[in-house]
Amino acid sequence: FEAGNRAMLRDRFYREARAAANLRHPNICPIYDCAAIGGIPYLTMAHIEGRCLHEWAADSPSLADVLAI
């Protein structure tokens, strides 16, 4: 990416992370913070217990289950 595009993408990342951090709903994982380390942006989110999608998909879900996701 060009320097201008990187700055635009970084700003968009922070703007969207801050907007998402203001959402409160039982089906939305909360975002606690966003920052950068070594110029690489990151965000911190709550840990939610459960299976990862990869594990779930390995159990050969039905088409109805896949469509529901």
XYZ file of N, CA, C and O in Angstrom:
276
model
N 0.835 -1.193 0.000
C 0.000 0.000 0.000
C 0.873 1.247 0.000
O 1.939 1.274 0.599
N 0.371 2.265 -0.613
C 1.064 3.543 -0.566
C 0.873 4.156 0.814
O -0.060 3.820 1.533
N 1.760 5.073 1.181
C 1.706 5.681 2.517
C 0.350 6.316 2.790
O -0.196 6.172 3.878
N -0.217 7.021 1.831
C -1.527 7.650 2.021
C -2.622 6.629 2.251
O -3.508 6.826 3.079
N -2.565 5.517 1.504
C -3.558 4.462 1.690
C -3.423 3.807 3.061
O -4.416 3.465 3.693
N -2.184 3.608 3.508
C -1.972 3.009 4.836
C -2.564 3.889 5.917
O -3.215 3.400 6.835
N -2.331 5.185 5.806
C -2.877 6.114 6.807
C -4.399 6.097 6.777
O -5.049 6.095 7.824
N -4.980 6.056 5.580
C -6.432 6.017 5.452
C -6.993 4.720 6.048
O -7.970 4.742 6.798
N -6.336 3.592 5.763
C -6.790 2.309 6.309
C -6.639 2.262 7.824
O -7.507 1.740 8.528
N -5.537 2.797 8.338
C -5.329 2.837 9.788
C -6.414 3.670 10.463
O -7.016 3.245 11.449
N -6.679 4.848 9.903
C -7.710 5.711 10.475
C -9.078 5.037 10.430
O -9.857 5.126 11.382
N -9.352 4.360 9.327
C -10.637 3.648 9.213
C -10.722 2.529 10.245
O -11.769 2.318 10.866
N -9.627 1.786 10.447
C -9.591 0.715 11.439
C -9.945 1.264 12.822
O -10.802 0.715 13.526
N -9.285 2.356 13.220
C -9.553 2.953 14.532
C -10.984 3.475 14.640
O -11.644 3.284 15.658
N -11.460 4.115 13.594
C -12.823 4.658 13.599
C -13.855 3.532 13.755
O -14.769 3.614 14.573
N -13.676 2.441 13.004
C -14.621 1.327 13.083
C -14.501 0.584 14.408
O -15.505 0.150 14.972
N -13.275 0.461 14.930
C -13.090 -0.198 16.224
C -13.758 0.606 17.333
O -14.427 0.041 18.212
N -13.610 1.925 17.301
C -14.255 2.766 18.321
C -15.773 2.702 18.205
O -16.482 2.652 19.216
N -16.286 2.687 16.984
C -17.735 2.584 16.792
C -18.242 1.250 17.328
O -19.252 1.194 18.041
N -17.547 0.171 17.024
C -17.959 -1.153 17.499
C -17.834 -1.253 19.018
O -18.624 -1.950 19.661
N -16.867 -0.562 19.610
C -16.687 -0.598 21.057
C -17.874 0.023 21.792
O -18.116 -0.284 22.957
N -18.623 0.872 21.109
C -19.793 1.499 21.728
C -21.051 0.642 21.658
O -22.067 1.005 22.237
N -20.986 -0.472 20.949
C -22.157 -1.347 20.820
C -22.263 -2.268 22.020
O -21.274 -2.833 22.477
N -23.459 -2.423 22.528
C -23.716 -3.345 23.638
C -24.900 -4.216 23.251
O -26.024 -3.740 23.094
N -24.631 -5.501 23.048
C -25.673 -6.445 22.673
C -25.180 -7.838 23.030
O -23.987 -8.124 22.901
N -26.057 -8.731 23.473
C -25.617 -10.073 23.865
C -24.971 -10.877 22.730
O -24.187 -11.780 22.996
N -25.273 -10.542 21.477
C -24.724 -11.293 20.349
C -23.536 -10.598 19.682
O -23.131 -10.991 18.601
N -22.989 -9.575 20.318
C -21.821 -8.874 19.791
C -20.692 -8.972 20.815
O -20.869 -8.623 21.977
N -19.541 -9.462 20.364
C -18.379 -9.566 21.246
C -17.878 -8.158 21.568
O -17.599 -7.372 20.657
N -17.767 -7.819 22.862
C -17.322 -6.466 23.206
C -15.858 -6.214 22.837
O -15.010 -7.086 22.952
N -15.599 -5.001 22.386
C -14.243 -4.540 22.104
C -13.843 -3.619 23.247
O -14.570 -2.699 23.593
N -12.677 -3.882 23.841
C -12.235 -3.110 24.993
C -11.282 -1.979 24.631
O -11.279 -0.940 25.267
N -10.439 -2.184 23.622
C -9.425 -1.185 23.328
C -8.914 -1.391 21.916
O -9.046 -2.474 21.347
N -8.341 -0.343 21.355
C -7.620 -0.451 20.088
C -6.407 0.460 20.180
O -6.466 1.532 20.767
N -5.311 -0.021 19.637
C -4.055 0.731 19.678
C -3.136 0.152 18.612
O -3.601 -0.550 17.714
N -1.853 0.436 18.726
C -0.874 -0.106 17.786
C 0.393 -0.461 18.538
O 0.758 0.196 19.510
N 1.046 -1.506 18.078
C 2.365 -1.896 18.579
C 3.276 -1.978 17.367
O 2.973 -2.689 16.404
N 4.358 -1.222 17.398
C 5.280 -1.216 16.272
C 4.621 -0.802 14.969
O 4.977 -1.302 13.908
N 3.627 0.061 15.056
C 2.946 0.524 13.863
C 1.871 -0.414 13.340
O 1.245 -0.140 12.324
N 1.644 -1.531 14.039
C 0.620 -2.492 13.615
C -0.593 -2.336 14.520
O -0.518 -2.578 15.729
N -1.727 -1.925 13.957
C -2.929 -1.731 14.772
C -3.493 -3.068 15.263
O -3.371 -4.093 14.601
N -4.096 -3.021 16.440
C -4.751 -4.207 16.997
C -5.952 -3.748 17.809
O -6.108 -2.578 18.131
N -6.813 -4.701 18.145
C -7.882 -4.420 19.092
C -7.984 -5.572 20.067
O -7.581 -6.690 19.771
N -8.464 -5.267 21.260
C -8.657 -6.297 22.270
C -10.149 -6.505 22.443
O -10.929 -5.560 22.485
N -10.514 -7.785 22.519
C -11.917 -8.170 22.627
C -12.078 -9.131 23.798
O -11.113 -9.717 24.284
N -13.322 -9.317 24.198
C -13.627 -10.277 25.260
C -13.355 -11.696 24.765
O -13.463 -11.985 23.574
N -13.003 -12.564 25.699
C -12.873 -13.984 25.376
C -14.241 -14.623 25.566
O -14.867 -14.477 26.622
N -14.690 -15.322 24.556
C -15.993 -15.983 24.632
C -15.758 -17.484 24.553
O -15.143 -17.974 23.599
N -16.212 -18.196 25.559
C -16.061 -19.648 25.591
C -16.863 -20.284 24.471
O -17.936 -19.804 24.105
N -16.349 -21.356 23.936
C -17.059 -22.088 22.899
C -16.084 -22.715 21.922
O -14.868 -22.656 22.093
N -16.637 -23.310 20.914
C -15.827 -23.963 19.886
C -15.535 -22.978 18.766
O -16.346 -22.116 18.453
N -14.380 -23.142 18.152
C -14.073 -22.298 17.000
C -14.806 -22.855 15.777
O -15.206 -24.026 15.746
N -15.007 -22.011 14.798
C -15.743 -22.399 13.603
C -15.083 -23.582 12.910
O -15.769 -24.468 12.393
N -13.757 -23.630 12.912
C -13.035 -24.732 12.278
C -13.397 -26.074 12.934
O -13.633 -27.064 12.245
N -13.455 -26.103 14.258
C -13.841 -27.343 14.960
C -15.282 -27.718 14.648
O -15.608 -28.878 14.428
N -16.148 -26.719 14.655
C -17.559 -26.967 14.374
C -17.732 -27.538 12.964
O -18.460 -28.493 12.757
N -17.032 -26.967 11.984
C -17.153 -27.401 10.598
C -16.595 -28.809 10.397
O -17.047 -29.531 9.516
N -15.632 -29.215 11.222
C -15.050 -30.551 11.100
C -16.053 -31.645 11.458
O -15.865 -32.806 11.093
N -17.127 -31.288 12.156
C -18.143 -32.268 12.542
C -19.173 -32.511 11.444
O -20.224 -33.084 11.700
N -18.874 -32.085 10.216
C -19.774 -32.257 9.069
C -21.178 -31.757 9.379
O -22.123 -32.535 9.455
N -21.333 -30.453 9.557
C -22.648 -29.909 9.860
C -23.608 -30.091 8.682
O -23.186 -30.229 7.538
N -24.884 -30.096 8.989
C -25.894 -30.199 7.928
C -25.945 -28.898 7.144
O -25.502 -27.850 7.622
N -26.536 -28.952 5.970
C -26.687 -27.758 5.163
C -27.525 -26.723 5.914
O -27.218 -25.526 5.879
N -28.539 -27.155 6.636
C -29.379 -26.227 7.414
C -28.544 -25.515 8.474
O -28.723 -24.311 8.694
N -27.631 -26.239 9.137
C -26.767 -25.610 10.143
C -25.832 -24.589 9.504
O -25.640 -23.493 10.030
N -25.270 -24.934 8.356
C -24.366 -24.012 7.657
C -25.117 -22.765 7.242
O -24.644 -21.642 7.427
N -26.312 -22.922 6.700
C -27.104 -21.776 6.274
C -27.509 -20.896 7.460
O -27.595 -19.689 7.333
N -27.736 -21.514 8.616
C -28.093 -20.748 9.807
C -26.942 -19.863 10.265
O -27.151 -18.772 10.767
N -25.717 -20.345 10.093
C -24.541 -19.555 10.471
C -24.394 -18.413 9.501
O -24.122 -17.311 9.816
